[in-house]
PDB file of C-alpha atoms in Angstrom:
ATOM      1  CA  MET A   6       0.000   0.000   0.000  1.00 47.00           C
ATOM      2  CA  PRO A   7       1.420   3.444  -0.909  1.00 50.00           C
ATOM      3  CA  PHE A   8       2.294   5.914   1.802  1.00 48.00           C
ATOM      4  CA  SER A   9      -0.236   8.711   2.301  1.00 55.00           C
ATOM      5  CA  ARG A  10       0.667  11.931   4.083  1.00 68.00           C
ATOM      6  CA  ASN A  11      -2.597  12.523   5.943  1.00 91.00           C
ATOM      7  CA  GLY A  12      -4.185   9.861   8.096  1.00 97.00           C
ATOM      8  CA  LEU A  13      -7.288   9.694  10.271  1.00 98.00           C
ATOM      9  CA  LEU A  14      -7.957   6.754  12.567  1.00 99.00           C
ATOM     10  CA  VAL A  15     -11.366   6.210  14.129  1.00 99.00           C
ATOM     11  CA  ILE A  16     -11.556   3.346  16.621  1.00 99.00           C
ATOM     12  CA  GLY A  17     -15.134   2.182  16.975  1.00 98.00           C
ATOM     13  CA  ALA A  18     -17.133   2.146  13.738  1.00 97.00           C
ATOM     14  CA  GLY A  19     -20.640   2.544  15.158  1.00 94.00           C
ATOM     15  CA  GLY A  20     -22.885   5.543  14.526  1.00 94.00           C
ATOM     16  CA  MET A  21     -20.688   8.050  16.311  1.00 96.00           C
ATOM     17  CA  GLY A  22     -17.481   6.746  14.777  1.00 98.00           C
ATOM     18  CA  LEU A  23     -19.006   6.727  11.311  1.00 97.00           C
ATOM     19  CA  ALA A  24     -20.194  10.327  11.663  1.00 98.00           C
ATOM     20  CA  ILE A  25     -16.721  11.395  12.810  1.00 98.00           C
ATOM     21  CA  ALA A  26     -15.011   9.577   9.946  1.00 98.00           C
ATOM     22  CA  ARG A  27     -17.361  11.149   7.437  1.00 97.00           C
ATOM     23  CA  ARG A  28     -16.861  14.651   8.879  1.00 98.00           C
ATOM     24  CA  LEU A  29     -13.046  14.491   9.152  1.00 98.00           C
ATOM     25  CA  GLY A  30     -12.167  12.034   6.411  1.00 97.00           C
ATOM     26  CA  ALA A  31     -12.297  14.070   3.196  1.00 95.00           C
ATOM     27  CA  GLY A  32      -8.901  14.092   1.487  1.00 94.00           C
ATOM     28  CA  ARG A  33      -7.379  11.747   4.049  1.00 96.00           C
ATOM     29  CA  ARG A  34      -6.674   8.072   4.266  1.00 96.00           C
ATOM     30  CA  VAL A  35      -9.317   6.910   6.719  1.00 98.00           C
ATOM     31  CA  PHE A  36      -8.491   3.982   8.960  1.00 98.00           C
ATOM     32  CA  LEU A  37     -11.477   2.365  10.665  1.00 98.00           C
ATOM     33  CA  ALA A  38     -10.967  -0.131  13.469  1.00 99.00           C
ATOM     34  CA  ASP A  39     -13.543  -2.122  15.371  1.00 98.00           C
ATOM     35  CA  TYR A  40     -13.996  -5.434  17.174  1.00 97.00           C
ATOM     36  CA  SER A  41     -16.959  -6.366  14.966  1.00 97.00           C
ATOM     37  CA  LYS A  42     -16.212  -7.295  11.361  1.00 97.00           C
ATOM     38  CA  ASP A  43     -19.821  -6.675  10.328  1.00 96.00           C
ATOM     39  CA  THR A  44     -19.927  -3.203  11.893  1.00 95.00           C
ATOM     40  CA  LEU A  45     -16.582  -2.386  10.349  1.00 97.00           C
ATOM     41  CA  GLU A  46     -17.501  -3.423   6.836  1.00 97.00           C
ATOM     42  CA  SER A  47     -20.876  -1.691   6.963  1.00 97.00           C
ATOM     43  CA  ALA A  48     -19.275   1.603   8.028  1.00 97.00           C
ATOM     44  CA  ALA A  49     -16.450   1.266   5.505  1.00 98.00           C
ATOM     45  CA  ASN A  50     -18.845   0.601   2.627  1.00 97.00           C
ATOM     46  CA  SER A  51     -20.927   3.613   3.595  1.00 97.00           C
ATOM     47  CA  LEU A  52     -17.834   5.830   3.499  1.00 98.00           C
ATOM     48  CA  ARG A  53     -16.564   4.347   0.244  1.00 98.00           C
ATOM     49  CA  ASP A  54     -19.940   5.029  -1.360  1.00 97.00           C
ATOM     50  CA  THR A  55     -19.312   8.740  -0.751  1.00 95.00           C
ATOM     51  CA  GLY A  56     -15.764   8.706  -2.116  1.00 96.00           C
ATOM     52  CA  HIS A  57     -13.660   8.196   0.991  1.00 96.00           C
ATOM     53  CA  ASP A  58     -10.376   6.275   0.933  1.00 96.00           C
ATOM     54  CA  VAL A  59     -10.926   3.690   3.669  1.00 97.00           C
ATOM     55  CA  GLU A  60      -8.910   0.864   5.169  1.00 97.00           C
ATOM     56  CA  THR A  61     -10.246  -1.383   7.911  1.00 98.00           C
ATOM     57  CA  GLN A  62      -8.627  -3.369  10.680  1.00 98.00           C
ATOM     58  CA  ILE A  63     -10.081  -5.568  13.404  1.00 98.00           C
ATOM     59  CA  VAL A  64      -8.949  -4.465  16.865  1.00 99.00           C
ATOM     60  CA  ASP A  65      -9.610  -5.565  20.423  1.00 99.00           C
ATOM     61  CA  VAL A  66      -8.936  -2.466  22.513  1.00 99.00           C
ATOM     62  CA  SER A  67      -8.778  -4.540  25.701  1.00 98.00           C
ATOM     63  CA  SER A  68      -5.586  -6.129  24.317  1.00 99.00           C
ATOM     64  CA  TYR A  69      -2.546  -3.852  24.303  1.00 99.00           C
ATOM     65  CA  GLU A  70      -0.861  -6.051  21.694  1.00 99.00           C
ATOM     66  CA  SER A  71      -3.851  -5.652  19.372  1.00 99.00           C
ATOM     67  CA  VAL A  72      -3.849  -1.867  19.825  1.00 99.00           C
ATOM     68  CA  LYS A  73      -0.081  -1.661  19.392  1.00 98.00           C
ATOM     69  CA  LYS A  74      -0.354  -3.584  16.114  1.00 98.00           C
ATOM     70  CA  LEU A  75      -2.976  -1.102  14.928  1.00 99.00           C
ATOM     71  CA  ALA A  76      -0.765   1.824  15.924  1.00 98.00           C
ATOM     72  CA  LYS A  77       2.240   0.406  14.102  1.00 97.00           C
ATOM     73  CA  HIS A  78       0.324  -0.206  10.896  1.00 97.00           C
ATOM     74  CA  THR A  79      -1.515   3.116  10.722  1.00 98.00           C
ATOM     75  CA  THR A  80       1.581   5.205  11.462  1.00 96.00           C
ATOM     76  CA  SER A  81       3.767   3.263   9.013  1.00 94.00           C
ATOM     77  CA  THR A  82       1.420   3.869   6.078  1.00 93.00           C
ATOM     78  CA  SER A  83       0.399   7.476   6.744  1.00 94.00           C
ATOM     79  CA  THR A  84       1.203  10.567   8.755  1.00 95.00           C
ATOM     80  CA  LEU A  85      -1.415   9.788  11.358  1.00 97.00           C
ATOM     81  CA  ASN A  86      -2.241  13.236  12.666  1.00 97.00           C
ATOM     82  CA  THR A  87      -5.704  12.488  14.087  1.00 99.00           C
ATOM     83  CA  VAL A  88      -6.850   9.579  16.265  1.00 99.00           C
ATOM     84  CA  VAL A  89     -10.367   9.400  17.699  1.00 99.00           C
ATOM     85  CA  ASN A  90     -11.300   6.590  20.053  1.00 99.00           C
ATOM     86  CA  THR A  91     -15.043   5.937  20.284  1.00 98.00           C
ATOM     87  CA  ALA A  92     -14.821   2.262  21.319  1.00 97.00           C
ATOM     88  CA  GLY A  93     -16.980   1.389  24.277  1.00 95.00           C
ATOM     89  CA  ILE A  94     -19.929  -0.602  25.576  1.00 93.00           C
ATOM     90  CA  SER A  95     -22.812   0.499  27.776  1.00 91.00           C
ATOM     91  CA  PRO A  96     -24.375  -1.243  30.807  1.00 92.00           C
ATOM     92  CA  SER A  97     -27.019  -2.934  28.645  1.00 88.00           C
ATOM     93  CA  MET A  98     -24.380  -4.305  26.272  1.00 90.00           C
ATOM     94  CA  GLY A  99     -22.041  -6.130  28.621  1.00 94.00           C
ATOM     95  CA  THR A 100     -21.040  -7.188  32.097  1.00 97.00           C
ATOM     96  CA  ALA A 101     -19.037  -5.123  34.573  1.00 98.00           C
ATOM     97  CA  ARG A 102     -15.904  -7.038  33.576  1.00 98.00           C
ATOM     98  CA  GLN A 103     -16.445  -6.349  29.880  1.00 98.00           C
ATOM     99  CA  ILE A 104     -17.096  -2.664  30.521  1.00 98.00           C
ATOM    100  CA  PHE A 105     -13.960  -2.272  32.619  1.00 99.00           C
ATOM    101  CA  GLU A 106     -11.888  -4.124  30.018  1.00 99.00           C
ATOM    102  CA  VAL A 107     -13.191  -2.221  26.998  1.00 98.00           C
ATOM    103  CA  ASP A 108     -14.106   1.229  28.319  1.00 98.00           C
ATOM    104  CA  LEU A 109     -11.446   1.706  31.000  1.00 99.00           C
ATOM    105  CA  LEU A 110      -8.499  -0.490  30.067  1.00 99.00           C
ATOM    106  CA  GLY A 111      -9.177  -0.078  26.354  1.00 99.00           C
ATOM    107  CA  THR A 112      -8.828   3.689  26.582  1.00 99.00           C
ATOM    108  CA  ALA A 113      -5.594   3.367  28.548  1.00 99.00           C
ATOM    109  CA  ASN A 114      -4.257   0.991  25.898  1.00 99.00           C
ATOM    110  CA  VAL A 115      -5.110   3.419  23.094  1.00 99.00           C
ATOM    111  CA  ILE A 116      -3.490   6.356  24.890  1.00 99.00           C
ATOM    112  CA  ASP A 117      -0.318   4.456  25.734  1.00 98.00           C
ATOM    113  CA  ALA A 118       0.129   2.892  22.301  1.00 99.00           C
ATOM    114  CA  PHE A 119      -0.545   5.977  20.203  1.00 99.00           C
ATOM    115  CA  LEU A 120       1.381   8.501  22.287  1.00 98.00           C
ATOM    116  CA  GLU A 121       4.464   6.433  21.463  1.00 97.00           C
ATOM    117  CA  VAL A 122       4.074   6.733  17.683  1.00 97.00           C
ATOM    118  CA  MET A 123       1.954   9.736  16.687  1.00 98.00           C
ATOM    119  CA  PRO A 124       3.838  12.612  15.058  1.00 96.00           C
ATOM    120  CA  PHE A 125       4.453  16.104  16.385  1.00 97.00           C
ATOM    121  CA  GLY A 126       1.386  18.331  15.934  1.00 97.00           C
ATOM    122  CA  SER A 127      -1.155  15.502  16.050  1.00 98.00           C
ATOM    123  CA  SER A 128      -4.325  15.111  18.108  1.00 99.00           C
ATOM    124  CA  LEU A 129      -5.816  12.225  20.083  1.00 99.00           C
ATOM    125  CA  THR A 130      -9.424  12.457  21.249  1.00 99.00           C
ATOM    126  CA  THR A 131     -11.229   9.840  23.296  1.00 98.00           C
ATOM    127  CA  VAL A 132     -14.982   9.648  23.829  1.00 98.00           C
ATOM    128  CA  ALA A 133     -15.969   9.394  27.478  1.00 98.00           C
ATOM    129  CA  SER A 134     -19.507  10.151  28.749  1.00 97.00           C
ATOM    130  CA  ILE A 135     -21.368  12.452  31.096  1.00 96.00           C
ATOM    131  CA  ALA A 136     -21.521   9.379  33.340  1.00 95.00           C
ATOM    132  CA  GLY A 137     -17.964  10.342  34.265  1.00 96.00           C
ATOM    133  CA  ALA A 138     -19.256  13.613  35.708  1.00 95.00           C
ATOM    134  CA  LEU A 139     -22.448  12.217  37.213  1.00 94.00           C
ATOM    135  CA  TYR A 140     -20.541   9.479  39.030  1.00 91.00           C
ATOM    136  CA  SER A 141     -17.595  11.637  40.144  1.00 91.00           C
ATOM    137  CA  SER A 142     -18.965  12.359  43.634  1.00 89.00           C
ATOM    138  CA  ALA A 143     -19.008   8.612  44.376  1.00 92.00           C
ATOM    139  CA  ILE A 144     -15.320   8.193  43.509  1.00 96.00           C
ATOM    140  CA  THR A 145     -12.705   8.761  46.189  1.00 97.00           C
ATOM    141  CA  ALA A 146      -9.608  10.834  45.525  1.00 97.00           C
ATOM    142  CA  GLU A 147      -7.506   7.704  45.935  1.00 98.00           C
ATOM    143  CA  LEU A 148      -9.507   5.777  43.340  1.00 98.00           C
ATOM    144  CA  GLU A 149      -9.409   8.711  40.937  1.00 98.00           C
ATOM    145  CA  GLN A 150      -5.624   8.881  41.271  1.00 99.00           C
ATOM    146  CA  HIS A 151      -5.468   5.160  40.505  1.00 99.00           C
ATOM    147  CA  LEU A 152      -7.694   5.548  37.433  1.00 99.00           C
ATOM    148  CA  ALA A 153      -5.530   8.392  36.178  1.00 99.00           C
ATOM    149  CA  THR A 154      -2.050   7.026  36.753  1.00 98.00           C
ATOM    150  CA  ALA A 155      -1.957   3.279  37.452  1.00 99.00           C
ATOM    151  CA  PRO A 156       0.108   1.265  34.947  1.00 98.00           C
ATOM    152  CA  LYS A 157      -2.235  -0.427  32.532  1.00 97.00           C
ATOM    153  CA  ASP A 158      -1.323  -3.914  33.778  1.00 97.00           C
ATOM    154  CA  LYS A 159      -2.506  -2.880  37.264  1.00 98.00           C
ATOM    155  CA  LEU A 160      -5.383  -0.639  36.255  1.00 99.00           C
ATOM    156  CA  LEU A 161      -8.130  -3.197  36.924  1.00 99.00           C
ATOM    157  CA  HIS A 162      -6.620  -4.219  40.259  1.00 98.00           C
ATOM    158  CA  HIS A 163      -8.235  -2.023  42.892  1.00 98.00           C
ATOM    159  CA  ALA A 164     -10.595  -2.720  45.783  1.00 97.00           C
ATOM    160  CA  ASN A 165     -13.289  -0.502  44.253  1.00 96.00           C
ATOM    161  CA  ILE A 166     -13.090  -2.070  40.801  1.00 98.00           C
ATOM    162  CA  ASP A 167     -15.418  -5.052  41.073  1.00 98.00           C
ATOM    163  CA  LEU A 168     -15.179  -7.048  37.870  1.00 98.00           C
ATOM    164  CA  GLU A 169     -18.190  -9.117  38.892  1.00 98.00           C
ATOM    165  CA  GLY A 170     -20.230  -6.176  40.140  1.00 97.00           C
ATOM    166  CA  ASN A 171     -22.887  -3.839  38.802  1.00 96.00           C
ATOM    167  CA  ALA A 172     -22.527  -2.865  35.143  1.00 96.00           C
ATOM    168  CA  GLY A 173     -23.845   0.657  35.720  1.00 94.00           C
ATOM    169  CA  VAL A 174     -21.269   1.301  38.431  1.00 96.00           C
ATOM    170  CA  ALA A 175     -18.551  -0.110  36.178  1.00 98.00           C
ATOM    171  CA  TYR A 176     -19.625   2.267  33.417  1.00 97.00           C
ATOM    172  CA  GLY A 177     -19.547   5.322  35.695  1.00 97.00           C
ATOM    173  CA  ILE A 178     -16.111   4.453  37.074  1.00 98.00           C
ATOM    174  CA  SER A 179     -14.759   3.671  33.608  1.00 98.00           C
ATOM    175  CA  LYS A 180     -15.951   6.937  32.097  1.00 98.00           C
ATOM    176  CA  ARG A 181     -14.545   8.932  34.997  1.00 98.00           C
ATOM    177  CA  GLY A 182     -11.352   7.011  34.380  1.00 98.00           C
ATOM    178  CA  ASN A 183     -11.356   8.065  30.711  1.00 99.00           C
ATOM    179  CA  ILE A 184     -11.526  11.742  31.638  1.00 98.00           C
ATOM    180  CA  VAL A 185      -8.821  11.699  34.296  1.00 99.00           C
ATOM    181  CA  ARG A 186      -6.589   9.379  32.253  1.00 99.00           C
ATOM    182  CA  VAL A 187      -6.584  11.958  29.476  1.00 99.00           C
ATOM    183  CA  GLN A 188      -5.742  14.711  31.948  1.00 99.00           C
ATOM    184  CA  ALA A 189      -2.906  12.688  33.464  1.00 99.00           C
ATOM    185  CA  SER A 190      -1.461  12.049  29.999  1.00 99.00           C
ATOM    186  CA  VAL A 191      -1.207  15.699  28.984  1.00 98.00           C
ATOM    187  CA  LYS A 192       2.366  16.238  30.160  1.00 97.00           C
ATOM    188  CA  LYS A 193       3.726  13.188  28.346  1.00 97.00           C
ATOM    189  CA  ALA A 194       1.739  14.057  25.235  1.00 98.00           C
ATOM    190  CA  GLY A 195       2.992  17.624  25.362  1.00 96.00           C
ATOM    191  CA  THR A 196       6.632  16.560  25.303  1.00 97.00           C
ATOM    192  CA  LYS A 197       5.872  14.868  21.980  1.00 97.00           C
ATOM    193  CA  GLY A 198       3.874  17.768  20.551  1.00 98.00           C
ATOM    194  CA  ILE A 199       0.593  15.843  20.766  1.00 99.00           C
ATOM    195  CA  ARG A 200      -2.677  17.256  22.070  1.00 99.00           C
ATOM    196  CA  ILE A 201      -5.038  14.946  23.949  1.00 99.00           C
ATOM    197  CA  ASN A 202      -8.632  15.684  24.932  1.00 99.00           C
ATOM    198  CA  SER A 203     -11.872  13.925  25.793  1.00 99.00           C
ATOM    199  CA  ILE A 204     -15.491  14.327  24.729  1.00 98.00           C
ATOM    200  CA  SER A 205     -18.339  13.550  27.149  1.00 98.00           C
ATOM    201  CA  PRO A 206     -21.623  13.093  25.290  1.00 97.00           C
ATOM    202  CA  GLY A 207     -24.999  13.012  26.956  1.00 93.00           C
ATOM    203  CA  VAL A 208     -27.891  11.150  25.369  1.00 90.00           C
ATOM    204  CA  ILE A 209     -26.935  10.810  21.706  1.00 89.00           C
ATOM    205  CA  THR A 210     -29.057   8.943  19.172  1.00 86.00           C
ATOM    206  CA  THR A 211     -26.916   5.901  18.378  1.00 76.00           C
ATOM    207  CA  ALA A 212     -27.311   2.129  18.506  1.00 71.00           C
ATOM    208  CA  MET A 213     -25.864   2.201  22.033  1.00 71.00           C
ATOM    209  CA  ILE A 214     -28.585   4.528  23.276  1.00 68.00           C
ATOM    210  CA  ARG A 215     -31.253   2.503  21.487  1.00 69.00           C
ATOM    211  CA  SER A 216     -29.947  -0.516  23.386  1.00 71.00           C
ATOM    212  CA  GLU A 217     -30.231   1.395  26.662  1.00 71.00           C
ATOM    213  CA  LEU A 218     -33.768   2.518  25.809  1.00 68.00           C
ATOM    214  CA  GLU A 219     -34.790  -1.109  25.377  1.00 72.00           C
ATOM    215  CA  SER A 220     -33.185  -2.137  28.682  1.00 73.00           C
ATOM    216  CA  GLU A 221     -34.321  -1.737  32.297  1.00 72.00           C
ATOM    217  CA  ALA A 222     -32.641   1.691  32.265  1.00 66.00           C
ATOM    218  CA  GLY A 223     -34.831   2.875  29.388  1.00 75.00           C
ATOM    219  CA  GLU A 224     -37.172   4.999  31.508  1.00 76.00           C
ATOM    220  CA  ASN A 225     -34.195   6.745  33.150  1.00 80.00           C
ATOM    221  CA  VAL A 226     -32.800   7.627  29.730  1.00 77.00           C
ATOM    222  CA  ARG A 227     -36.157   8.996  28.575  1.00 83.00           C
ATOM    223  CA  GLN A 228     -36.402  11.061  31.765  1.00 85.00           C
ATOM    224  CA  MET A 229     -32.929  12.470  31.147  1.00 83.00           C
ATOM    225  CA  VAL A 230     -34.023  13.666  27.716  1.00 83.00           C
ATOM    226  CA  LYS A 231     -37.186  15.257  29.141  1.00 86.00           C
ATOM    227  CA  THR A 232     -35.305  17.126  31.879  1.00 86.00           C
ATOM    228  CA  THR A 233     -32.380  18.294  29.740  1.00 90.00           C
ATOM    229  CA  PRO A 234     -32.480  22.104  29.305  1.00 92.00           C
ATOM    230  CA  VAL A 235     -32.249  21.467  25.563  1.00 92.00           C
ATOM    231  CA  PRO A 236     -35.028  18.835  25.702  1.00 89.00           C
ATOM    232  CA  ARG A 237     -33.962  16.379  23.039  1.00 88.00           C
ATOM    233  CA  ALA A 238     -31.330  13.771  22.302  1.00 89.00           C
ATOM    234  CA  GLY A 239     -28.207  14.879  20.500  1.00 90.00           C
ATOM    235  CA  SER A 240     -27.009  13.518  17.175  1.00 95.00           C
ATOM    236  CA  ALA A 241     -23.817  11.769  16.163  1.00 95.00           C
ATOM    237  CA  ASP A 242     -23.208  14.597  13.693  1.00 96.00           C
ATOM    238  CA  GLU A 243     -23.140  17.089  16.581  1.00 97.00           C
ATOM    239  CA  ILE A 244     -20.443  15.033  18.283  1.00 98.00           C
ATOM    240  CA  ALA A 245     -18.508  14.898  15.005  1.00 98.00           C
ATOM    241  CA  SER A 246     -18.615  18.701  14.804  1.00 98.00           C
ATOM    242  CA  ILE A 247     -17.003  19.046  18.230  1.00 98.00           C
ATOM    243  CA  VAL A 248     -14.374  16.425  17.406  1.00 98.00           C
ATOM    244  CA  ALA A 249     -13.578  18.295  14.188  1.00 98.00           C
ATOM    245  CA  PHE A 250     -12.934  21.451  16.203  1.00 98.00           C
ATOM    246  CA  VAL A 251     -10.964  19.757  18.988  1.00 98.00           C
ATOM    247  CA  SER A 252      -8.680  17.915  16.581  1.00 98.00           C
ATOM    248  CA  GLY A 253      -8.208  20.828  14.195  1.00 97.00           C
ATOM    249  CA  PRO A 254      -5.867  23.836  14.053  1.00 96.00           C
ATOM    250  CA  GLU A 255      -8.398  26.239  15.598  1.00 97.00           C
ATOM    251  CA  ALA A 256      -8.044  24.267  18.843  1.00 98.00           C
ATOM    252  CA  SER A 257      -4.234  24.314  18.860  1.00 97.00           C
ATOM    253  CA  PHE A 258      -4.183  25.625  22.464  1.00 98.00           C
ATOM    254  CA  VAL A 259      -6.820  23.165  23.699  1.00 98.00           C
ATOM    255  CA  ASN A 260      -5.201  20.346  25.636  1.00 98.00           C
ATOM    256  CA  GLY A 261      -6.310  18.123  28.510  1.00 98.00           C
ATOM    257  CA  ALA A 262      -9.894  19.360  28.245  1.00 98.00           C
ATOM    258  CA  ASP A 263     -13.157  17.473  28.545  1.00 98.00           C
ATOM    259  CA  PHE A 264     -15.951  18.739  26.305  1.00 98.00           C
ATOM    260  CA  ARG A 265     -19.405  17.993  27.675  1.00 97.00           C
ATOM    261  CA  ILE A 266     -22.040  17.790  24.932  1.00 96.00           C
ATOM    262  CA  ASP A 267     -25.236  17.071  26.825  1.00 95.00           C
ATOM    263  CA  GLY A 268     -27.656  19.927  26.254  1.00 96.00           C
ATOM    264  CA  GLY A 269     -26.854  21.260  29.729  1.00 95.00           C
ATOM    265  CA  TYR A 270     -27.981  18.162  31.611  1.00 94.00           C
ATOM    266  CA  VAL A 271     -25.059  17.867  34.042  1.00 94.00           C
ATOM    267  CA  ALA A 272     -24.979  21.586  34.776  1.00 94.00           C
ATOM    268  CA  SER A 273     -28.709  21.575  35.518  1.00 92.00           C
ATOM    269  CA  THR A 274     -28.404  18.684  37.972  1.00 88.00           C
ATOM    270  CA  ARG A 275     -25.639  20.439  39.882  1.00 81.00           C
ATOM    271  CA  PHE A 276     -27.594  23.542  40.863  1.00 78.00           C
ATOM    272  CA  ASN A 277     -31.210  22.554  40.298  1.00 71.00           C
ATOM    273  CA  ALA A 278     -31.401  19.048  41.803  1.00 59.00           C
ATOM    274  CA  PRO A 279     -33.844  18.463  44.678  1.00 51.00           C
ATOM    275  CA  ALA A 280     -32.334  18.877  48.144  1.00 47.00           C
ATOM    276  CA  GLY A 281     -30.420  15.771  49.153  1.00 44.00           C
ATOM    277  CA  ALA A 282     -30.237  14.368  45.635  1.00 45.00           C
ATOM    278  CA  SER A 283     -26.963  12.757  44.605  1.00 41.00           C
ATOM    279  CA  GLU A 284     -25.158  13.429  41.340  1.00 41.00           C
ATOM    280  CA  ALA A 285     -24.335   9.721  41.132  1.00 39.00           C
ATOM    281  CA  THR A 286     -27.957   8.586  40.912  1.00 33.00           C
TER     282      THR A 286
END
């Protein structure tokens, strides 16, 4: 395969990943990576139908070796100046163990592998969730420090990380971990001329949210939409617009930030919640 100067990698080829690839991919070699071959091929074909240059690769983000292989390939065949990690599973899609392995450890694997090989001036963005903010009050300072800085081989070894526990709790801890892991990586990234940021979506219309709506948590999700100051679900295209800004030259001084795209939901719960209500509920 010939070398291409400009590369975009999107990890996670679902609705959000596809929207991001479509928004950022024009004129670039687009690398799509996902655990599911069917999801990957469907997204790739959709992009190819609109003229994008797309290459696909199966990846298991919970395996550092798999992620490292992806990093080696994408940086050896392009100048990979933009990486966006959207890989993740929600409480209705997996067990606590699977969520910790994919959402928490997977993000750490992506950060560690790509900070070693991305070129000066590049951008890495990972998709977290507003669950990371909503669950923050239930996380001790000691646990947060562990989530931010523990070596990846020890990341899942902590008294408060129950691999056999509640999937919703695992999701909240994992997404908080995504946010603080990005923040803790800023200094290392900066020495290499790489910017790293996170995006925390609220309720966004994707297959993941449709899965949640059909689960036991469905009524909670519908209530979130009703009580959001902008009373609707967001779209994958809106997330893609923020990612385009964060990863582009207009955001060259944006580093270590978390962008909350939730219609104001988290802010409204902070100052308008009933007395005694907990942010973590």
